[in-house]
GROMACS .gro file of C-alpha atoms in nm:
model
  426
    1MET     CA    1   0.010  -0.025   0.007
    2LYS     CA    2   0.180   0.311  -0.168
    3TYR     CA    3  -0.015   0.643  -0.216
    4ALA     CA    4   0.067   1.031  -0.236
    5LEU     CA    5  -0.184   1.277  -0.044
    6LYS     CA    6  -0.102   1.586  -0.323
    7ASN     CA    7  -0.275   1.897  -0.319
    8GLY     CA    8  -0.368   1.911   0.042
    9ILE     CA    9  -0.277   2.230   0.287
   10ILE     CA   10  -0.068   2.063   0.607
   11LEU     CA   11  -0.121   2.122   0.936
   12ASP     CA   12   0.132   1.931   1.080
   13GLY     CA   13   0.035   1.930   1.469
   14SER     CA   14   0.332   2.151   1.614
   15LEU     CA   15   0.254   2.397   1.866
   16ASN     CA   16   0.294   2.698   1.644
   17MET     CA   17   0.113   2.496   1.318
   18GLU     CA   18   0.091   2.731   1.039
   19PRO     CA   19  -0.085   2.599   0.718
   20ILE     CA   20   0.210   2.427   0.485
   21LYS     CA   21   0.106   2.410   0.099
   22ASP     CA   22   0.300   2.283  -0.201
   23LYS     CA   23   0.382   1.967  -0.045
   24THR     CA   24   0.309   1.609  -0.082
   25ILE     CA   25   0.249   1.322   0.175
   26LEU     CA   26   0.403   0.988   0.090
   27VAL     CA   27   0.247   0.690   0.284
   28GLU     CA   28   0.392   0.323   0.270
   29ASN     CA   29   0.159   0.078   0.448
   30ASP     CA   30   0.101   0.212   0.815
   31LYS     CA   31   0.349   0.495   0.798
   32ILE     CA   32   0.443   0.832   0.668
   33VAL     CA   33   0.765   0.796   0.532
   34ALA     CA   34   0.798   1.098   0.353
   35ILE     CA   35   0.699   1.508   0.282
   36VAL     CA   36   0.849   1.615  -0.039
   37ASP     CA   37   0.796   1.883  -0.290
   38ALA     CA   38   0.451   1.896  -0.506
   39ASN     CA   39   0.639   1.925  -0.813
   40MET     CA   40   0.827   1.603  -0.719
   41ARG     CA   41   0.804   1.329  -1.004
   42LEU     CA   42   0.659   1.024  -0.803
   43GLU     CA   43   0.675   0.638  -0.933
   44GLY     CA   44   0.533   0.349  -0.785
   45TYR     CA   45   0.275   0.558  -0.576
   46GLU     CA   46  -0.129   0.561  -0.616
   47ALA     CA   47  -0.184   0.954  -0.623
   48ILE     CA   48  -0.473   1.083  -0.409
   49ASP     CA   49  -0.597   1.454  -0.486
   50LEU     CA   50  -0.656   1.638  -0.158
   51LYS     CA   51  -0.812   1.916  -0.399
   52GLY     CA   52  -0.673   2.222  -0.121
   53GLN     CA   53  -0.819   2.073   0.161
   54TYR     CA   54  -0.673   2.071   0.512
   55ILE     CA   55  -0.501   1.772   0.606
   56MET     CA   56  -0.376   1.723   0.993
   57PRO     CA   57  -0.312   1.441   1.252
   58GLY     CA   58  -0.583   1.235   1.352
   59LEU     CA   59  -0.757   1.345   1.687
   60ILE     CA   60  -0.673   1.184   2.027
   61ASN     CA   61  -0.955   1.147   2.281
   62LEU     CA   62  -0.822   1.093   2.598
   63HIS     CA   63  -1.156   1.019   2.818
   64VAL     CA   64  -1.418   0.783   2.662
   65HIS     CA   65  -1.655   0.513   2.824
   66LEU     CA   66  -1.753   0.285   2.545
   67PRO     CA   67  -2.061   0.152   2.682
   68SER     CA   68  -2.285   0.436   2.642
   69SER     CA   69  -2.413   0.646   2.366
   70GLY     CA   70  -2.453   0.974   2.505
   71LYS     CA   71  -2.834   0.986   2.440
   72PRO     CA   72  -3.027   1.238   2.624
   73LYS     CA   73  -3.244   1.092   2.926
   74LYS     CA   74  -3.527   1.209   3.085
   75LYS     CA   75  -3.454   1.024   3.393
   76GLU     CA   76  -3.152   0.931   3.573
   77THR     CA   77  -3.110   0.523   3.528
   78ASP     CA   78  -2.966   0.309   3.803
   79ALA     CA   79  -2.629   0.225   3.650
   80LYS     CA   80  -2.529  -0.057   3.887
   81LYS     CA   81  -2.893  -0.235   3.818
   82LEU     CA   82  -2.862  -0.192   3.440
   83VAL     CA   83  -2.499  -0.278   3.413
   84LYS     CA   84  -2.581  -0.641   3.628
   85THR     CA   85  -2.869  -0.701   3.375
   86LEU     CA   86  -2.631  -0.616   3.060
   87THR     CA   87  -2.395  -0.897   3.200
   88LYS     CA   88  -2.603  -1.162   3.330
   89THR     CA   89  -2.583  -1.372   3.030
   90ARG     CA   90  -2.357  -1.493   2.762
   91LEU     CA   91  -2.600  -1.349   2.486
   92ARG     CA   92  -2.597  -0.994   2.648
   93ARG     CA   93  -2.233  -0.959   2.711
   94TRP     CA   94  -2.213  -1.041   2.339
   95ILE     CA   95  -2.455  -0.802   2.264
   96VAL     CA   96  -2.249  -0.501   2.478
   97LEU     CA   97  -1.942  -0.646   2.322
   98LYS     CA   98  -2.087  -0.545   1.999
   99LEU     CA   99  -2.258  -0.218   2.092
  100CYS     CA  100  -1.925  -0.070   2.217
  101GLU     CA  101  -1.756  -0.210   1.885
  102SER     CA  102  -1.999  -0.001   1.685
  103TYR     CA  103  -1.922   0.286   1.930
  104ALA     CA  104  -1.540   0.280   1.890
  105LYS     CA  105  -1.627   0.263   1.479
  106MET     CA  106  -1.793   0.585   1.516
  107GLU     CA  107  -1.500   0.748   1.697
  108LEU     CA  108  -1.308   0.683   1.426
  109LYS     CA  109  -1.505   0.801   1.154
  110SER     CA  110  -1.562   1.129   1.351
  111GLY     CA  111  -1.164   1.191   1.366
  112VAL     CA  112  -1.064   1.003   1.656
  113THR     CA  113  -0.776   0.775   1.567
  114THR     CA  114  -0.668   0.717   1.887
  115MET     CA  115  -0.865   0.718   2.233
  116ARG     CA  116  -0.808   0.606   2.565
  117THR     CA  117  -1.103   0.462   2.756
  118VAL     CA  118  -1.116   0.506   3.132
  119GLY     CA  119  -1.398   0.269   3.307
  120GLY     CA  120  -1.587   0.003   3.109
  121VAL     CA  121  -1.785  -0.299   3.137
  122LEU     CA  122  -1.617  -0.589   3.250
  123ASP     CA  123  -1.300  -0.663   2.996
  124ILE     CA  124  -1.467  -0.569   2.702
  125ASP     CA  125  -1.267  -0.247   2.611
  126THR     CA  126  -0.963  -0.468   2.620
  127LYS     CA  127  -1.129  -0.725   2.381
  128ILE     CA  128  -1.202  -0.442   2.142
  129ARG     CA  129  -0.874  -0.267   2.164
  130ASP     CA  130  -0.743  -0.635   2.083
  131ARG     CA  131  -0.987  -0.710   1.797
  132ILE     CA  132  -0.901  -0.377   1.629
  133ASN     CA  133  -0.513  -0.447   1.634
  134GLU     CA  134  -0.593  -0.776   1.466
  135GLY     CA  135  -0.784  -0.605   1.199
  136LYS     CA  136  -1.101  -0.804   1.316
  137VAL     CA  137  -1.298  -0.450   1.338
  138LEU     CA  138  -1.264  -0.082   1.249
  139GLY     CA  139  -1.177   0.159   1.513
  140PRO     CA  140  -0.916   0.347   1.644
  141SER     CA  141  -0.600   0.279   1.855
  142ILE     CA  142  -0.692   0.220   2.209
  143LEU     CA  143  -0.535   0.262   2.556
  144ALA     CA  144  -0.784   0.053   2.754
  145ALA     CA  145  -0.828   0.061   3.157
  146ASN     CA  146  -1.164  -0.164   3.142
  147MET     CA  147  -1.318  -0.165   3.499
  148ALA     CA  148  -1.226   0.107   3.726
  149VAL     CA  149  -1.144   0.089   4.131
  150SER     CA  150  -1.415   0.272   4.346
  151VAL     CA  151  -1.522   0.225   4.690
  152PRO     CA  152  -1.860   0.138   4.823
  153ASP     CA  153  -2.126   0.450   4.763
  154GLY     CA  154  -1.843   0.614   4.546
  155HIS     CA  155  -1.851   0.711   4.150
  156MET     CA  156  -1.944   0.445   3.923
  157ALA     CA  157  -1.903   0.156   4.237
  158GLY     CA  158  -2.072  -0.176   4.118
  159SER     CA  159  -2.139  -0.061   3.766
  160LEU     CA  160  -1.809   0.068   3.562
  161ALA     CA  161  -1.609  -0.002   3.896
  162TYR     CA  162  -1.498  -0.276   4.131
  163GLU     CA  163  -1.588  -0.160   4.516
  164ALA     CA  164  -1.286  -0.176   4.737
  165HIS     CA  165  -1.335  -0.134   5.128
  166ASN     CA  166  -0.984  -0.126   5.234
  167GLU     CA  167  -0.586  -0.126   5.092
  168ASP     CA  168  -0.577  -0.504   5.072
  169GLU     CA  169  -0.904  -0.493   4.830
  170ALA     CA  170  -0.766  -0.212   4.611
  171ARG     CA  171  -0.450  -0.416   4.554
  172LYS     CA  172  -0.679  -0.707   4.493
  173PHE     CA  173  -0.906  -0.532   4.238
  174VAL     CA  174  -0.580  -0.389   4.045
  175LYS     CA  175  -0.426  -0.728   4.009
  176ILE     CA  176  -0.777  -0.870   3.848
  177ILE     CA  177  -0.790  -0.597   3.628
  178ALA     CA  178  -0.428  -0.628   3.544
  179LYS     CA  179  -0.486  -1.002   3.411
  180ASP     CA  180  -0.638  -0.903   3.100
  181LYS     CA  181  -0.344  -0.677   3.023
  182PRO     CA  182  -0.494  -0.298   2.991
  183ASP     CA  183  -0.268   0.002   2.958
  184LEU     CA  184  -0.393   0.176   3.263
  185ILE     CA  185  -0.597   0.161   3.582
  186LYS     CA  186  -0.867   0.409   3.652
  187LEU     CA  187  -0.954   0.532   4.022
  188MET     CA  188  -1.300   0.694   4.114
  189ILE     CA  189  -1.172   0.929   4.404
  190THR     CA  190  -1.453   1.190   4.442
  191GLY     CA  191  -1.771   1.177   4.413
  192GLY     CA  192  -1.955   1.237   4.082
  193VAL     CA  193  -2.235   1.467   3.917
  194LEU     CA  194  -2.476   1.168   3.781
  195ASP     CA  195  -2.471   0.985   4.128
  196ALA     CA  196  -2.455   1.284   4.397
  197LYS     CA  197  -2.723   1.289   4.606
  198VAL     CA  198  -2.654   1.639   4.795
  199LYS     CA  199  -2.508   1.988   4.685
  200GLY     CA  200  -2.160   1.966   4.656
  201GLU     CA  201  -2.105   1.584   4.650
  202PRO     CA  202  -1.896   1.550   4.320
  203GLY     CA  203  -1.609   1.710   4.516
  204GLU     CA  204  -1.679   1.489   4.837
  205LEU     CA  205  -1.387   1.239   4.906
  206LYS     CA  206  -1.477   0.897   4.897
  207MET     CA  207  -1.193   0.688   4.875
  208SER     CA  208  -0.948   0.728   5.141
  209PRO     CA  209  -0.561   0.828   5.080
  210GLU     CA  210  -0.481   0.511   5.159
  211ILE     CA  211  -0.675   0.339   4.927
  212VAL     CA  212  -0.562   0.583   4.668
  213LYS     CA  213  -0.184   0.484   4.735
  214ALA     CA  214  -0.244   0.093   4.758
  215ALA     CA  215  -0.397   0.095   4.434
  216CYS     CA  216  -0.151   0.308   4.259
  217ASP     CA  217   0.142   0.156   4.418
  218GLU     CA  218   0.008  -0.165   4.295
  219ALA     CA  219  -0.094  -0.051   3.926
  220HIS     CA  220   0.316   0.093   3.904
  221SER     CA  221   0.460  -0.207   4.008
  222LEU     CA  222   0.291  -0.387   3.774
  223GLY     CA  223   0.375  -0.147   3.511
  224MET     CA  224   0.071   0.090   3.427
  225TYR     CA  225  -0.011   0.453   3.504
  226VAL     CA  226  -0.303   0.568   3.723
  227ALA     CA  227  -0.562   0.797   3.620
  228ALA     CA  228  -0.826   0.947   3.862
  229HIS     CA  229  -1.177   1.083   3.845
  230VAL     CA  230  -1.167   1.414   4.062
  231GLU     CA  231  -1.390   1.700   4.102
  232SER     CA  232  -1.279   1.869   4.412
  233PRO     CA  233  -0.911   2.038   4.542
  234ILE     CA  234  -0.933   1.789   4.816
  235GLY     CA  235  -0.965   1.517   4.581
  236VAL     CA  236  -0.684   1.669   4.347
  237ARG     CA  237  -0.457   1.697   4.615
  238VAL     CA  238  -0.521   1.336   4.746
  239ALA     CA  239  -0.475   1.184   4.416
  240LEU     CA  240  -0.147   1.358   4.327
  241GLN     CA  241  -0.019   1.341   4.712
  242ASN     CA  242  -0.040   0.944   4.643
  243GLY     CA  243   0.062   0.856   4.332
  244VAL     CA  244  -0.186   0.961   4.034
  245ASP     CA  245  -0.039   1.026   3.709
  246THR     CA  246  -0.365   1.189   3.523
  247ILE     CA  247  -0.642   1.381   3.693
  248GLU     CA  248  -0.949   1.359   3.500
  249HIS     CA  249  -1.194   1.660   3.512
  250GLY     CA  250  -1.025   1.872   3.812
  251ALA     CA  251  -1.096   2.137   4.044
  252LYS     CA  252  -0.940   2.509   4.108
  253PRO     CA  253  -0.593   2.404   4.214
  254ASP     CA  254  -0.404   2.625   4.472
  255SER     CA  255  -0.003   2.684   4.523
  256GLU     CA  256   0.000   2.294   4.693
  257ILE     CA  257  -0.163   2.151   4.403
  258ILE     CA  258   0.046   2.349   4.152
  259HIS     CA  259   0.348   2.205   4.339
  260LEU     CA  260   0.212   1.867   4.347
  261PHE     CA  261   0.109   1.846   4.009
  262LYS     CA  262   0.489   1.946   3.918
  263GLU     CA  263   0.658   1.721   4.149
  264ARG     CA  264   0.468   1.401   4.021
  265LYS     CA  265   0.505   1.518   3.646
  266ALA     CA  266   0.121   1.488   3.647
  267SER     CA  267  -0.088   1.592   3.376
  268HIS     CA  268  -0.474   1.765   3.383
  269ILE     CA  269  -0.732   1.592   3.162
  270CYS     CA  270  -0.989   1.871   3.074
  271THR     CA  271  -1.331   1.714   3.026
  272ILE     CA  272  -1.540   2.024   2.977
  273SER     CA  273  -1.801   1.857   2.728
  274PRO     CA  274  -1.967   1.636   2.993
  275ALA     CA  275  -2.038   1.940   3.253
  276LEU     CA  276  -2.173   2.215   2.986
  277PRO     CA  277  -2.524   2.053   2.960
  278PHE     CA  278  -2.591   2.014   3.323
  279ALA     CA  279  -2.431   2.372   3.406
  280LEU     CA  280  -2.555   2.563   3.112
  281PHE     CA  281  -2.854   2.425   2.941
  282ASP     CA  282  -3.201   2.500   3.053
  283ARG     CA  283  -3.328   2.223   3.286
  284SER     CA  284  -3.635   2.182   3.075
  285VAL     CA  285  -3.380   2.049   2.788
  286SER     CA  286  -3.131   1.884   2.985
  287HIS     CA  287  -3.374   1.720   3.221
  288ALA     CA  288  -3.122   1.774   3.496
  289THR     CA  289  -3.273   1.825   3.859
  290GLU     CA  290  -3.165   2.131   4.029
  291LEU     CA  291  -2.929   1.930   4.241
  292SER     CA  292  -2.771   1.791   3.931
  293GLN     CA  293  -2.761   2.139   3.780
  294TYR     CA  294  -2.578   2.253   4.086
  295ASN     CA  295  -2.336   2.012   4.075
  296GLY     CA  296  -2.257   2.021   3.704
  297ASN     CA  297  -2.175   2.389   3.739
  298VAL     CA  298  -1.944   2.343   4.044
  299VAL     CA  299  -1.760   2.107   3.820
  300PHE     CA  300  -1.785   2.283   3.476
  301GLU     CA  301  -1.618   2.558   3.657
  302GLY     CA  302  -1.363   2.371   3.851
  303VAL     CA  303  -1.257   2.202   3.536
  304LEU     CA  304  -1.177   2.532   3.376
  305GLU     CA  305  -1.022   2.675   3.656
  306CYS     CA  306  -0.797   2.347   3.642
  307ALA     CA  307  -0.700   2.405   3.310
  308LYS     CA  308  -0.618   2.743   3.281
  309GLU     CA  309  -0.373   2.759   3.622
  310CYS     CA  310  -0.221   2.428   3.478
  311LEU     CA  311  -0.121   2.600   3.103
  312LYS     CA  312  -0.022   2.934   3.363
  313ASN     CA  313   0.226   2.680   3.540
  314ASP     CA  314   0.360   2.479   3.202
  315ILE     CA  315   0.154   2.145   3.346
  316PRO     CA  316   0.064   1.964   3.080
  317VAL     CA  317  -0.341   1.985   2.971
  318GLY     CA  318  -0.489   1.706   2.736
  319LEU     CA  319  -0.858   1.693   2.619
  320GLY     CA  320  -1.122   1.439   2.647
  321THR     CA  321  -1.513   1.431   2.596
  322ASP     CA  322  -1.622   1.202   2.871
  323THR     CA  323  -1.829   1.015   2.618
  324GLY     CA  324  -2.125   0.844   2.800
  325CYS     CA  325  -2.277   1.118   2.973
  326PRO     CA  326  -2.581   1.256   2.855
  327PHE     CA  327  -2.576   1.462   2.532
  328ILE     CA  328  -2.165   1.363   2.516
  329THR     CA  329  -2.173   1.169   2.184
  330HIS     CA  330  -1.905   0.951   2.046
  331TYR     CA  331  -1.856   1.165   1.737
  332ASP     CA  332  -1.822   1.507   1.902
  333MET     CA  333  -1.455   1.527   1.988
  334TRP     CA  334  -1.436   1.824   1.760
  335ARG     CA  335  -1.651   2.005   2.029
  336GLU     CA  336  -1.420   1.941   2.301
  337VAL     CA  337  -1.136   2.112   2.104
  338ASN     CA  338  -1.407   2.412   2.055
  339TYR     CA  339  -1.476   2.437   2.415
  340PHE     CA  340  -1.133   2.456   2.513
  341SER     CA  341  -1.060   2.732   2.262
  342LYS     CA  342  -1.371   2.904   2.377
  343TYR     CA  343  -1.408   2.861   2.712
  344VAL     CA  344  -1.008   2.831   2.868
  345GLY     CA  345  -0.938   3.087   2.621
  346VAL     CA  346  -0.638   2.919   2.407
  347SER     CA  347  -0.595   2.982   2.044
  348LYS     CA  348  -0.748   2.786   1.815
  349SER     CA  349  -0.388   2.653   1.709
  350PHE     CA  350  -0.308   2.537   2.070
  351ALA     CA  351  -0.654   2.385   2.099
  352LEU     CA  352  -0.567   2.172   1.772
  353TYR     CA  353  -0.205   2.103   1.921
  354THR     CA  354  -0.345   1.978   2.248
  355ALA     CA  355  -0.584   1.762   2.057
  356THR     CA  356  -0.347   1.593   1.913
  357LEU     CA  357   0.036   1.572   1.941
  358GLY     CA  358  -0.028   1.732   2.304
  359ASN     CA  359  -0.241   1.462   2.414
  360ALA     CA  360   0.010   1.219   2.243
  361LYS     CA  361   0.309   1.348   2.467
  362ILE     CA  362   0.044   1.284   2.773
  363ILE     CA  363   0.022   0.902   2.718
  364GLY     CA  364   0.383   0.909   2.588
  365LEU     CA  365   0.318   0.805   2.244
  366ASP     CA  366   0.425   1.125   2.037
  367ASP     CA  367   0.716   0.934   1.893
  368LYS     CA  368   0.441   0.747   1.700
  369ILE     CA  369   0.148   0.960   1.641
  370GLY     CA  370   0.025   1.329   1.694
  371SER     CA  371   0.208   1.511   1.403
  372ILE     CA  372   0.206   1.487   1.034
  373THR     CA  373   0.591   1.378   1.044
  374PRO     CA  374   0.781   1.117   0.846
  375GLY     CA  375   0.825   0.802   1.030
  376LYS     CA  376   0.516   0.857   1.236
  377LEU     CA  377   0.198   0.650   1.187
  378ALA     CA  378  -0.033   0.769   0.908
  379ASP     CA  379  -0.315   0.886   1.139
  380MET     CA  380  -0.463   1.187   0.968
  381ILE     CA  381  -0.769   1.344   0.908
  382VAL     CA  382  -0.907   1.558   0.597
  383CYS     CA  383  -1.158   1.846   0.626
  384GLN     CA  384  -1.269   2.081   0.373
  385ASN     CA  385  -1.200   2.418   0.545
  386ASN     CA  386  -0.952   2.555   0.749
  387PRO     CA  387  -0.975   2.476   1.120
  388LEU     CA  388  -0.725   2.722   1.257
  389GLU     CA  389  -1.000   2.984   1.141
  390ASP     CA  390  -1.347   2.758   1.236
  391LEU     CA  391  -1.277   2.450   1.451
  392ALA     CA  392  -1.603   2.347   1.355
  393SER     CA  393  -1.479   2.262   1.057
  394LEU     CA  394  -1.397   1.912   1.173
  395ARG     CA  395  -1.728   1.835   1.196
  396LYS     CA  396  -1.769   1.688   0.874
  397LEU     CA  397  -1.433   1.506   0.710
  398SER     CA  398  -1.374   1.401   0.370
  399TYR     CA  399  -1.101   1.125   0.471
  400VAL     CA  400  -0.995   0.941   0.816
  401ILE     CA  401  -0.688   0.779   0.786
  402ARG     CA  402  -0.581   0.537   1.050
  403ASN     CA  403  -0.244   0.339   1.035
  404GLY     CA  404  -0.254   0.402   0.634
  405VAL     CA  405  -0.612   0.254   0.594
  406ILE     CA  406  -0.863   0.516   0.425
  407ILE     CA  407  -1.214   0.568   0.477
  408LYS     CA  408  -1.341   0.835   0.236
  409ASN     CA  409  -1.627   1.039   0.301
  410PRO     CA  410  -1.708   0.884   0.660
  411LYS     CA  411  -2.084   0.856   0.722
  412ILE     CA  412  -2.230   0.875   1.090
  413LYS     CA  413  -2.577   0.889   1.194
  414LYS     CA  414  -2.620   1.160   1.456
  415MET     CA  415  -2.841   1.277   1.712
  416LYS     CA  416  -3.058   1.595   1.601
  417LYS     CA  417  -3.132   1.663   1.929
  418CYS     CA  418  -2.791   1.686   2.071
  419GLU     CA  419  -2.667   1.858   1.758
  420GLU     CA  420  -2.954   2.158   1.785
  421GLU     CA  421  -2.908   2.200   2.187
  422LEU     CA  422  -2.475   2.156   2.166
  423ASP     CA  423  -2.450   2.418   1.825
  424LYS     CA  424  -2.585   2.683   2.083
  425PHE     CA  425  -2.290   2.675   2.278
  426LEU     CA  426  -2.047   2.703   1.998
   0.00000   0.00000   0.00000
């Protein structure tokens, strides 16, 4: 498989990227082998004419829950009961697997060529990762966490997370998860919006420092890093003090937290998408309770403050959608990029960099993905208009390329209600 991508305008994924014209990208099998002058004579390459469209690295989504579609709900569901029902028989587990595979395919068709799952049903995430790598199904490259570790009455306890009562159980569950060879371990340290019972509970510390440390120590000893759901300053502090590597969601940091971020060489994964509908939608649209709206706004402001302060202090900030939450679909990573620019106040070029090479650096894959560079994997997307001028250009793609394999004019069935309501906040 050898082809030449001609007449495209390159946005290479670098920090200060600017449009590059009059170049041709040469791809052999799964790699970018060279970027040459447009007038160079080529032999042995199939020419693909991009007709002046923009080509950039594939998007990287660092926070995905595969089992849910993001379809809006009129009332909250009992996640523990639902997962128990869905995993009761072999047939039902197979159906869940196939559903999650379809969502992974949707991520790819929307331009996400690499994603990180951070809490799923049983071992389904690693199964899908392996099936994609073996060429059995279509989807992005996946860094998988499978089930997370929580505590009794903790976030997603009993549904997407095991319930650890003490340090020994935390270590035991990490070992159980590790048997399926995931890429990371996910902890649920504080409460969350979806399962909060009182105002402010998303920030309530659920997991003790001792359990956090035990889980982190076990994960690190097995060669895996740790991501943690935290939505309050005390949660961030406990997470960083006890070994967590990436803070998912976050909260406004003080000077001690900034110091801990730097000391741990940790990163913040900014997830604006899931909190926005709770915080900014009219409740008649979101169907959120007054409680959920209040807690959603707390989280929304905390995520933004954490990202802003981390950037001010040269702490890496990555992006993820937290897909699975209401209104947050598997095809809207481009919205998270847009929100990052709009609400955190970064330039469009920095937002694109963060969603590509910046995210690749956080997960330690910047030598393989994240930029259009000879020697890296041919993970690229093509859109008609310039995303440096309008990030919404990424909502419709002409090509998605993963490991050199081309999907032309990818089609996705979208949720009309989500599109209408979310477009009001671009």
